[in-house]
XYZ file of C-alpha atoms in Angstrom:
689
model
C -17.598 -21.313 -14.459
C -14.110 -19.869 -14.977
C -12.383 -20.896 -18.207
C -9.337 -19.745 -20.091
C -10.118 -16.978 -22.531
C -8.803 -19.384 -25.168
C -7.895 -23.050 -24.531
C -4.228 -23.396 -23.632
C -2.281 -20.789 -21.686
C -2.736 -17.219 -20.573
C 0.208 -15.073 -19.486
C -0.532 -12.656 -16.667
C 0.771 -11.334 -13.345
C 0.059 -12.299 -9.759
C -2.867 -10.403 -8.175
C -1.207 -9.799 -4.839
C 1.869 -7.728 -3.957
C 3.756 -5.075 -5.908
C 6.355 -7.520 -7.224
C 3.684 -8.420 -9.796
C 5.354 -11.790 -10.386
C 4.955 -13.258 -13.842
C 2.647 -16.261 -13.996
C 0.832 -18.335 -16.576
C -2.693 -19.717 -16.208
C -3.167 -23.135 -17.762
C -6.178 -25.331 -18.506
C -8.336 -26.717 -21.271
C -11.745 -25.971 -22.674
C -13.231 -28.939 -20.811
C -11.465 -28.315 -17.490
C -13.265 -25.771 -15.288
C -10.323 -25.469 -12.929
C -7.548 -23.137 -13.998
C -4.097 -23.660 -12.514
C -0.997 -21.499 -12.155
C 2.521 -21.928 -13.494
C 5.373 -19.528 -12.689
C 6.678 -17.441 -15.567
C 10.139 -15.931 -15.765
C 9.967 -12.209 -15.060
C 12.597 -9.821 -13.668
C 10.930 -9.501 -10.265
C 10.345 -13.197 -9.561
C 12.866 -14.943 -11.859
C 10.470 -17.854 -12.293
C 9.512 -18.171 -8.635
C 6.181 -17.794 -6.866
C 5.115 -17.775 -3.232
C 2.314 -19.908 -1.820
C -0.195 -17.123 -2.395
C 0.821 -16.884 -6.039
C 0.695 -20.637 -6.607
C -2.890 -20.759 -5.313
C -4.089 -17.460 -6.830
C -6.374 -19.112 -9.404
C -8.362 -20.776 -6.616
C -9.925 -17.412 -5.818
C -11.349 -17.083 -9.334
C -13.708 -20.022 -8.810
C -14.348 -19.644 -5.096
C -17.751 -21.103 -4.140
C -18.721 -17.786 -2.558
C -18.112 -15.826 -5.767
C -20.823 -13.238 -6.415
C -22.432 -13.254 -9.860
C -25.457 -11.011 -9.408
C -25.966 -7.611 -7.765
C -27.405 -7.570 -4.263
C -29.745 -4.890 -2.926
C -30.816 -4.623 0.705
C -34.563 -4.985 1.107
C -36.184 -5.148 4.559
C -32.761 -5.539 6.127
C -31.600 -8.392 3.883
C -29.362 -8.426 0.797
C -31.352 -9.904 -2.058
C -30.453 -10.602 -5.714
C -31.375 -7.897 -8.189
C -30.789 -7.135 -11.859
C -27.955 -4.846 -12.872
C -30.390 -2.227 -14.160
C -32.374 -2.289 -10.928
C -29.255 -1.923 -8.780
C -27.713 0.771 -10.986
C -30.927 2.789 -11.169
C -31.310 2.638 -7.395
C -27.723 3.704 -6.671
C -27.744 6.529 -9.226
C -31.033 7.862 -7.836
C -29.739 7.744 -4.250
C -26.468 9.438 -5.168
C -28.326 12.198 -7.010
C -30.769 12.598 -4.114
C -27.954 12.960 -1.588
C -26.079 15.399 -3.802
C -29.165 17.533 -4.408
C -30.219 17.582 -0.776
C -26.860 17.885 0.986
C -24.301 18.999 -1.608
C -21.729 17.204 -3.725
C -19.452 16.417 -0.777
C -22.198 14.344 0.823
C -21.098 11.571 -1.535
C -17.697 9.866 -1.148
C -15.603 7.324 -3.025
C -13.049 5.000 -1.429
C -10.662 3.191 -3.785
C -7.875 0.659 -3.532
C -4.200 0.149 -4.256
C -4.916 -3.096 -6.091
C -7.023 -1.439 -8.791
C -5.535 -1.016 -12.254
C -4.262 2.361 -13.376
C -7.315 2.654 -15.597
C -9.703 2.078 -12.684
C -7.852 4.489 -10.402
C -7.941 7.127 -13.137
C -11.619 6.676 -13.953
C -12.612 6.660 -10.268
C -10.885 9.994 -9.758
C -12.605 11.424 -12.812
C -15.965 9.965 -11.779
C -15.751 11.510 -8.315
C -14.751 14.964 -9.514
C -16.799 15.199 -12.711
C -19.848 12.926 -12.431
C -20.335 13.415 -8.685
C -18.563 16.755 -8.240
C -17.221 15.624 -4.873
C -13.844 16.274 -3.290
C -14.362 13.264 -1.008
C -12.228 10.574 -2.595
C -9.283 8.698 -1.148
C -8.042 5.127 -1.073
C -6.503 2.429 1.090
C -3.018 3.239 -0.204
C -3.132 6.092 2.301
C -2.754 3.270 4.857
C 0.116 1.707 2.920
C 3.039 3.900 1.879
C 1.849 7.477 1.999
C 4.569 8.381 4.512
C 7.291 7.106 2.193
C 5.686 9.011 -0.671
C 5.636 12.239 1.337
C 9.244 11.761 2.443
C 10.351 10.982 -1.105
C 8.664 14.088 -2.463
C 10.306 16.178 0.237
C 13.781 14.744 -0.337
C 13.875 14.127 -4.078
C 11.024 16.213 -5.487
C 9.397 13.047 -6.838
C 8.067 9.791 -5.432
C 8.654 6.483 -7.160
C 8.934 3.653 -4.658
C 12.084 2.125 -6.126
C 13.696 4.591 -8.527
C 15.853 1.773 -9.895
C 15.174 -1.735 -11.246
C 15.184 -4.723 -8.930
C 18.314 -6.165 -10.528
C 20.300 -3.324 -8.958
C 19.352 -4.668 -5.520
C 20.541 -8.124 -6.546
C 23.973 -6.692 -7.376
C 24.194 -4.623 -4.195
C 27.001 -5.461 -1.777
C 24.990 -4.288 1.246
C 21.290 -3.707 1.871
C 19.729 -2.072 4.909
C 16.126 -3.289 5.081
C 13.990 -1.302 7.503
C 10.555 -2.408 8.702
C 9.987 -5.032 6.035
C 9.663 -8.820 6.108
C 9.751 -9.849 2.443
C 10.508 -13.491 3.279
C 6.819 -13.672 4.223
C 5.188 -10.708 2.469
C 6.866 -11.048 -0.965
C 9.061 -14.190 -0.848
C 10.431 -14.067 -4.430
C 12.067 -10.734 -3.562
C 14.414 -12.449 -1.119
C 16.444 -14.039 -3.916
C 17.585 -10.518 -4.848
C 19.129 -9.949 -1.393
C 22.550 -11.405 -2.149
C 24.839 -8.934 -0.359
C 25.379 -8.235 3.317
C 21.892 -7.823 4.761
C 21.104 -5.559 7.709
C 17.521 -5.905 8.981
C 15.791 -3.412 11.267
C 12.787 -5.071 12.887
C 11.608 -5.507 16.485
C 10.877 -9.183 15.721
C 13.108 -12.058 14.721
C 11.262 -12.549 11.447
C 12.002 -14.998 8.655
C 13.816 -12.152 6.905
C 15.810 -11.262 10.016
C 16.933 -14.907 10.229
C 18.808 -14.347 6.944
C 20.484 -11.134 8.076
C 24.187 -10.556 8.677
C 23.096 -8.036 11.300
C 19.690 -7.777 12.964
C 18.878 -4.534 14.758
C 15.842 -4.905 17.068
C 14.581 -1.477 18.125
C 11.729 -0.917 20.505
C 8.610 -0.372 18.346
C 8.182 3.271 17.404
C 11.848 4.234 17.888
C 13.149 3.771 14.336
C 13.743 7.480 13.896
C 16.131 7.562 16.843
C 17.949 4.543 15.416
C 18.349 6.229 12.029
C 19.786 9.296 13.758
C 22.212 7.102 15.691
C 23.503 5.361 12.571
C 23.813 8.726 10.813
C 25.787 9.998 13.801
C 28.089 6.985 13.504
C 28.538 7.591 9.755
C 29.682 11.145 10.365
C 31.723 10.490 13.523
C 33.533 7.497 11.993
C 34.512 9.419 8.844
C 32.086 7.766 6.406
C 30.186 10.912 5.431
C 30.358 11.564 1.665
C 30.978 15.285 1.810
C 31.917 15.450 -1.876
C 28.588 13.934 -2.939
C 26.666 16.133 -0.491
C 28.326 19.300 -1.731
C 27.698 18.488 -5.379
C 24.247 16.909 -5.243
C 22.417 17.868 -2.041
C 21.451 20.730 0.186
C 20.474 21.056 3.834
C 22.948 18.722 5.531
C 23.994 21.230 8.169
C 20.436 21.708 9.460
C 19.828 17.962 9.544
C 23.137 17.346 11.288
C 22.408 19.885 14.016
C 19.671 17.547 15.240
C 21.446 14.258 14.516
C 24.582 15.417 16.339
C 22.722 15.079 19.652
C 21.901 11.425 18.984
C 25.189 9.638 19.611
C 24.847 5.819 19.524
C 25.022 5.340 23.290
C 22.095 7.718 23.777
C 20.217 5.949 21.011
C 20.857 2.602 22.687
C 19.018 3.802 25.795
C 15.968 4.760 23.714
C 15.870 1.919 21.184
C 17.595 -0.987 22.915
C 19.948 -1.401 19.919
C 23.567 -1.683 21.044
C 25.795 1.263 20.150
C 28.327 -1.161 18.691
C 25.715 -2.598 16.326
C 24.772 0.895 15.160
C 28.411 1.565 14.312
C 28.737 -1.831 12.641
C 25.729 -1.052 10.432
C 27.283 2.272 9.445
C 30.566 0.566 8.588
C 28.916 -2.201 6.539
C 27.020 0.314 4.421
C 29.968 2.683 4.031
C 32.383 -0.120 3.157
C 30.264 -1.497 0.320
C 30.964 -0.374 -3.224
C 27.211 -0.480 -3.891
C 24.529 -0.273 -1.211
C 20.803 0.257 -0.837
C 18.529 1.400 1.961
C 14.988 0.042 1.576
C 12.052 0.894 3.826
C 8.719 -0.832 4.391
C 5.516 -0.416 6.352
C 7.149 -1.080 9.719
C 8.942 2.257 9.671
C 6.245 4.173 7.767
C 2.965 3.425 9.548
C 3.500 5.843 12.416
C 2.222 9.268 13.391
C 5.767 10.457 12.607
C 6.214 8.119 9.643
C 7.200 10.818 7.149
C 9.983 11.993 9.419
C 11.021 8.399 10.128
C 11.444 7.696 6.428
C 13.098 11.101 6.050
C 15.684 10.049 8.623
C 16.557 6.920 6.623
C 16.747 9.040 3.449
C 19.106 11.432 5.260
C 21.294 8.429 6.074
C 21.241 7.350 2.424
C 22.191 10.860 1.294
C 25.031 11.065 3.832
C 26.397 7.841 2.314
C 26.004 9.167 -1.240
C 23.570 6.447 -2.353
C 20.593 8.073 -4.166
C 21.214 8.735 -7.837
C 24.480 6.768 -7.785
C 24.626 3.849 -10.264
C 24.206 0.544 -8.441
C 23.100 2.177 -5.171
C 20.116 4.079 -3.829
C 17.200 4.533 -1.495
C 13.839 2.896 -2.209
C 10.541 1.957 -0.642
C 9.068 -1.535 -1.010
C 5.555 -0.852 -2.278
C 3.010 -3.194 -0.712
C -0.183 -3.470 -2.766
C -0.193 -4.734 -6.330
C -0.702 -1.273 -7.804
C 0.289 0.752 -4.776
C 2.545 2.851 -7.029
C 0.212 3.515 -9.946
C -2.794 3.716 -7.659
C -1.589 6.970 -6.150
C -0.452 8.582 -9.397
C -3.648 9.060 -11.362
C -6.265 10.713 -9.196
C -7.926 8.464 -6.621
C -6.007 10.195 -3.833
C -7.676 13.162 -2.130
C -5.080 15.735 -3.159
C -4.033 14.546 -6.596
C -4.919 14.686 -10.260
C -3.585 12.351 -12.982
C 0.138 12.288 -13.596
C 0.883 12.842 -9.906
C -0.258 16.449 -10.201
C -1.463 18.412 -7.194
C -5.155 19.240 -7.271
C -4.352 22.627 -5.702
C -2.101 23.630 -8.636
C -4.065 26.004 -10.919
C -2.111 24.968 -14.007
C -2.669 21.277 -13.286
C -6.382 21.861 -12.763
C -6.670 23.785 -16.019
C -4.819 21.147 -18.009
C -6.682 18.121 -16.647
C -10.012 19.916 -16.963
C -9.230 20.565 -20.638
C -8.598 16.844 -21.149
C -11.876 16.024 -19.426
C -13.801 18.674 -21.317
C -15.073 20.501 -18.248
C -14.410 23.983 -16.804
C -11.453 24.084 -14.428
C -13.557 25.913 -11.851
C -15.967 22.960 -11.756
C -13.325 20.670 -10.274
C -13.489 20.396 -6.474
C -10.482 20.993 -4.252
C -8.608 18.564 -2.046
C -10.739 16.271 0.077
C -10.233 14.422 3.344
C -7.568 11.753 3.737
C -8.681 8.127 4.115
C -9.139 7.892 7.875
C -10.519 11.411 8.126
C -13.002 10.605 5.366
C -14.170 7.440 7.138
C -14.300 9.196 10.500
C -16.516 11.931 9.025
C -19.164 9.555 7.666
C -22.629 10.489 8.817
C -21.426 13.532 10.733
C -22.509 17.106 10.124
C -20.820 18.159 6.878
C -19.535 14.640 6.253
C -20.486 12.162 3.515
C -23.871 10.457 3.749
C -23.212 8.031 0.889
C -20.060 5.977 0.314
C -18.922 3.888 -2.633
C -16.113 1.392 -1.984
C -13.970 -0.189 -4.698
C -11.201 -2.728 -4.045
C -11.007 -2.296 -0.278
C -12.255 -4.123 2.812
C -12.179 -1.210 5.226
C -14.053 -2.948 8.024
C -10.924 -5.091 8.554
C -8.137 -2.860 7.239
C -8.905 0.560 8.754
C -7.384 1.562 12.104
C -9.684 1.807 15.115
C -11.899 -0.583 13.182
C -14.702 -0.721 15.737
C -15.173 3.021 15.450
C -15.139 2.838 11.656
C -17.817 0.141 11.758
C -19.944 2.546 13.807
C -19.406 5.322 11.240
C -20.338 3.010 8.343
C -23.609 2.206 10.094
C -24.621 5.880 9.984
C -24.553 6.459 6.222
C -27.721 6.583 4.142
C -26.129 4.537 1.357
C -23.171 2.136 1.318
C -22.241 0.665 -2.068
C -19.482 -1.933 -2.443
C -17.987 -3.389 -5.622
C -16.392 -6.753 -4.836
C -16.208 -10.340 -6.021
C -17.266 -11.942 -2.721
C -19.286 -10.781 0.239
C -16.371 -9.307 2.197
C -16.902 -8.053 5.720
C -17.476 -4.546 4.330
C -19.754 -5.761 1.534
C -21.891 -7.621 4.069
C -22.828 -4.230 5.578
C -23.659 -2.630 2.237
C -26.993 -1.504 0.869
C -25.902 -2.513 -2.636
C -23.164 -4.920 -3.713
C -21.978 -5.099 -7.323
C -20.166 -8.292 -8.468
C -17.071 -7.304 -10.433
C -14.388 -9.012 -12.481
C -11.056 -10.080 -11.073
C -7.407 -9.721 -12.093
C -7.280 -12.587 -14.620
C -10.605 -11.722 -16.228
C -9.913 -8.152 -17.301
C -7.402 -5.982 -19.082
C -5.494 -3.012 -17.762
C -2.123 -1.789 -16.595
C -0.378 -2.033 -13.226
C 2.730 -0.210 -12.037
C 4.945 -2.387 -9.883
C 7.355 -1.478 -7.107
C 10.046 -0.461 -9.630
C 7.774 1.960 -11.511
C 7.561 -0.622 -14.310
C 4.231 -0.414 -16.158
C 2.790 -3.848 -16.922
C -0.036 -4.844 -19.239
C -2.549 -7.387 -18.047
C -4.699 -9.031 -20.691
C -7.715 -11.216 -19.944
C -6.473 -14.757 -19.378
C -9.801 -16.322 -18.382
C -13.434 -15.536 -19.023
C -15.486 -13.936 -16.278
C -18.543 -15.701 -14.845
C -21.873 -14.775 -16.364
C -23.457 -11.803 -14.617
C -20.181 -10.155 -13.612
C -19.068 -6.769 -14.965
C -15.859 -4.770 -14.658
C -15.426 -1.765 -12.368
C -14.986 0.355 -15.508
C -18.370 -0.778 -16.811
C -19.920 -0.059 -13.413
C -18.483 3.464 -13.261
C -19.547 4.192 -16.842
C -23.114 3.007 -16.208
C -23.453 5.157 -13.099
C -21.896 8.216 -14.763
C -24.360 8.039 -17.657
C -27.281 7.679 -15.238
C -25.988 10.770 -13.433
C -26.217 12.771 -16.647
C -22.737 12.454 -18.137
C -22.322 12.056 -21.917
C -21.484 8.497 -22.937
C -18.147 9.394 -24.542
C -16.786 10.913 -21.323
C -16.581 7.594 -19.445
C -15.311 4.775 -21.665
C -15.332 1.233 -20.275
C -12.690 -0.264 -22.557
C -9.364 -0.350 -20.661
C -7.285 0.689 -23.662
C -9.564 3.650 -24.375
C -9.293 4.717 -20.731
C -5.511 4.369 -20.872
C -5.318 6.520 -23.995
C -7.023 9.292 -22.049
C -4.810 8.656 -19.001
C -1.751 9.072 -21.247
C -2.984 12.482 -22.329
C -3.981 13.545 -18.821
C -0.566 12.578 -17.417
C 1.421 14.339 -20.141
C 3.928 16.751 -18.666
C 3.174 15.666 -15.101
C 5.717 14.176 -12.674
C 4.408 10.667 -13.462
C 4.321 11.030 -17.232
C 2.817 7.986 -18.982
C 2.175 9.743 -22.282
C 4.791 7.733 -24.168
C 3.434 4.382 -23.008
C 0.990 2.580 -25.279
C -0.663 -0.806 -25.151
C 1.062 -1.662 -28.426
C 4.492 -0.969 -26.905
C 3.651 -3.069 -23.872
C 2.291 -5.883 -26.043
C 5.524 -5.805 -28.025
C 7.456 -6.425 -24.822
C 8.892 -2.977 -24.146
C 10.066 -2.731 -20.529
C 8.871 0.754 -19.620
C 9.503 2.490 -16.290
C 7.883 5.896 -15.953
C 8.425 8.699 -16.776
C 8.051 7.971 -20.495
C 7.335 11.360 -22.112
C 7.270 10.295 -25.793
C 6.446 7.166 -27.745
C 10.083 6.756 -28.791
C 11.412 7.273 -25.248
C 12.947 4.107 -23.719
C 11.595 4.786 -20.245
C 13.487 5.638 -17.074
C 14.525 2.547 -15.126
C 17.063 4.553 -13.087
C 16.068 7.977 -11.881
C 18.154 10.833 -10.466
C 21.428 9.807 -12.146
C 22.116 13.364 -13.278
C 19.747 15.467 -11.180
C 16.906 15.240 -8.693
C 13.402 16.549 -9.353
C 13.576 19.688 -7.208
C 13.963 22.937 -9.166
C 17.571 23.248 -7.955
C 18.344 19.721 -9.185
C 19.512 18.656 -5.733
C 18.286 16.228 -3.110
C 17.242 17.863 0.137
C 18.254 16.702 3.597
C 15.371 17.251 6.023
C 15.916 18.169 9.683
C 14.087 15.519 11.719
C 14.101 14.719 15.414
C 12.816 11.846 17.505
C 9.564 12.302 19.432
C 8.363 8.732 19.941
C 4.963 7.058 19.630
C 1.834 9.066 20.328
C 0.490 6.681 22.931
C 2.283 6.174 26.270
C 2.565 2.938 28.218
C 1.256 2.797 31.779
C 0.317 0.215 34.387
C -2.991 -0.490 32.652
C -1.483 -0.819 29.169
C 2.142 -1.919 29.741
C 2.950 -3.566 26.381
C 3.606 -2.381 22.834
C 1.537 -4.043 20.103
C 2.655 -4.074 16.503
C 0.885 -5.584 13.505
C 1.862 -7.107 10.182
C 1.367 -9.865 7.649
C 2.068 -13.581 7.632
C 3.181 -15.807 4.768
C -0.166 -17.330 3.899
C -2.403 -14.274 3.836
C -2.644 -10.922 2.100
C -4.037 -7.619 3.410
C -7.505 -8.058 4.960
C -7.520 -11.736 3.951
C -10.681 -11.358 1.848
C -8.999 -13.293 -0.971
C -6.556 -15.633 0.745
C -9.024 -16.787 3.399
C -11.001 -18.303 0.493
C -8.132 -20.662 -0.396
C -8.354 -23.892 1.642
C -4.599 -24.551 1.669
C -3.775 -21.047 2.867
C -6.563 -20.935 5.403
C -5.551 -24.319 6.811
C -1.973 -23.090 7.260
C -3.068 -19.881 9.044
C -6.667 -20.341 10.169
C -6.924 -17.837 13.008
C -5.443 -14.770 14.607
C -2.583 -15.175 17.041
C -0.612 -12.987 19.391
C 3.132 -13.618 19.341
C 4.671 -12.928 22.735
C 7.722 -13.783 24.840
C 7.026 -16.703 27.237
C 7.886 -14.564 30.265
C 5.501 -11.833 29.155
C 2.774 -14.408 28.618
C 3.440 -15.918 32.041
C 3.102 -12.535 33.745
C -0.371 -12.272 32.191
C -1.263 -15.789 33.358
C -1.087 -17.193 29.834
C 0.609 -20.199 28.257
C 1.348 -21.246 24.693
C -1.833 -21.984 22.675
C -4.012 -20.341 25.306
C -6.830 -18.084 24.141
C -6.167 -14.472 25.017
C -7.735 -11.085 24.762
C -5.512 -8.190 23.706
C -6.896 -4.871 24.916
C -6.014 -1.309 23.915
C -7.579 2.048 24.749
C -9.888 1.653 21.729
C -11.021 -1.956 21.861
C -10.024 -5.572 22.200
C -9.304 -8.523 19.943
C -9.171 -12.262 20.496
C -6.156 -14.360 19.550
C -4.323 -17.587 20.295
C -1.064 -17.160 22.210
C 2.158 -18.100 20.420
C 5.072 -18.040 22.808
C 8.334 -17.115 21.102
C 11.543 -16.640 23.103
C 12.950 -14.341 20.399
C 10.288 -11.686 21.040
C 11.110 -8.551 22.971
C 9.686 -8.639 26.502
C 7.826 -5.372 25.929
C 6.302 -6.248 22.534
C 3.476 -8.365 21.138
C 2.710 -8.985 17.464
C -0.632 -9.619 15.759
C -1.418 -10.287 12.074
C -4.189 -8.104 10.641
C -5.801 -10.542 8.163
C -8.673 -11.821 10.266
C -12.279 -10.604 10.650
C -14.770 -10.178 13.439
C -13.517 -10.364 16.994
C -10.052 -11.302 15.671
C -9.447 -7.965 13.938
C -6.071 -6.575 14.991
C -7.226 -3.153 13.862
C -9.748 -3.022 16.674
C -6.660 -2.073 18.696
C -4.710 0.281 16.450
C -4.244 3.987 16.999
C -5.702 6.384 14.380
C -3.277 9.189 15.326
C -2.238 10.711 11.980
C 1.080 11.803 10.554
C 0.794 15.566 9.930
C 2.337 15.309 6.457
C 1.053 12.023 4.988
C -2.088 11.533 7.123
C -0.902 7.969 7.748
C -2.384 6.382 10.890
C -0.123 4.903 13.559
C -0.753 1.235 12.770
C 2.584 -0.091 13.980
C 2.572 0.713 17.672
C -0.080 1.043 20.371
C -0.292 0.370 24.083
C -2.038 -2.868 25.117
C -2.427 -5.427 27.870
C -2.977 -9.185 27.736
C -5.723 -11.066 29.515
C -6.953 -14.632 29.576
C -10.044 -15.144 27.435
């Protein structure tokens, strides 16, 4: 039974997106049902979306797990914690001894607290000795992170507070649909809004100007608008000369992409490209914000780089009231990639290949620097290598439902079936957990303490607002118990969130993402702290790059980028472009929101959104049952005819399991810089089911 930690009210934050909206859980000691009230907070200003309003329903879902499960004779059966932990530790040690440390892998999540992300990274590299750790954030905004590092020398999704967006006179929003994915954000879009999206989304309905490129052609569109900025006299040469480098090389490529040429590639009218350039250039303050739609491509880093080039040409980054930013998706998508659960990183956003970083972090952990492994495989490459020669034979999954969320999901299901040991920590029997050999029941957002870092780089403190069900333990307790069984000293893996954070502070000190000046006491006192915070008397850094960028020369760097297009061609067999995304009522793989009756009733099944003429050519009508087929697999969905859709494009949400998984279709082609798969465009055909 879920109860408030103390009768009355518990202040916390929403468990879903990176807005981390403020909310309050209410109830009494005799009322087993906890309810949600909105709480005024800078990101949500007292508002909540439908997912937020119903978030407490998940805490007392009937399918909630409260005891470990161990597979015996092909069936998952209840077991004690000691039995399950002893079994997993023995199997991990056996695999490591027989096949080497890299035969064991860890897969984390962008919804885990900073403390969990940190301890997972330490657990993998110290207790297991493996390099094979990555997380589902690689599928989220890794391309934007890579582009931000390349342009600015540092990646923080929004290097300015959200109130700056609310004061902006013009916002270019690329590949994002916050009206459905993070509705409270929309109230901050008060200026002229330009939306780049192939679909007429709820966000595009609010736009002053909607640009509808063919899926996969965003980079060409960015080059066309940049061309218009320069040709129409809007280029901020004074800003570029003082604060940037590399414009000439970037312009040599962009100069060939005049708007009329871009129109032929993207379908966006040349006049609309020039209008977008004029709207941005004519505003006293302006922002360019990118989302998954322009990032989840095999050229996603270059796509985001093209939008950053446009922002730099307009003089936006590092200018008070203006800027470029990325809308982080998962609740801790920012902090989750800063503290070590990513294949190539150590805490504080340090590179694991940097000898000085390795030496420093090893000294904090009390181990020799040479004992730390090197960089491991990226998320898809890790999953693709499971069970192969030289690949992991045991996998531990925390905070991710990869059977639904990974690209080419049918293939990933096959790889999961080959491992000797699959361990999943979850609160319900998700689609991935149902395949596991061992499932550990773990606490949820309102039942545990820890910090999250929202889309602004603001570090938030969660405190337990409700008690956890009997039999449930935290991920930190799980990691500690396994580490001790694997021979680690007890002091090396604390389970108390504040103790873990104290070590994280030290490990991040001097790194790009420096949390060393943040303390629980400061957060409890109400300090609004955006990293970096290098000392305990530092006020934090809500606005970055005002005086210099993070490159050694202090400048932002234009990057030469050119358009190449999607990896996968259309042909007579696969004549349509499929793109995927979220809908209002569900979140990510749907493992949480599909448990909420109100949300599930509103969006109970997968659908394929398609123009009526395109449906007709496939012999389909509205509400018909269809099969969408790609070169990798097929999925089943109900047809939704929409006359605003492009004739060459279909859309599918990715929240649904089984035969309705959109990711049975998606292309695992990887960006060479970020290793992001090409989720957002693949070639398909429609058939009657």
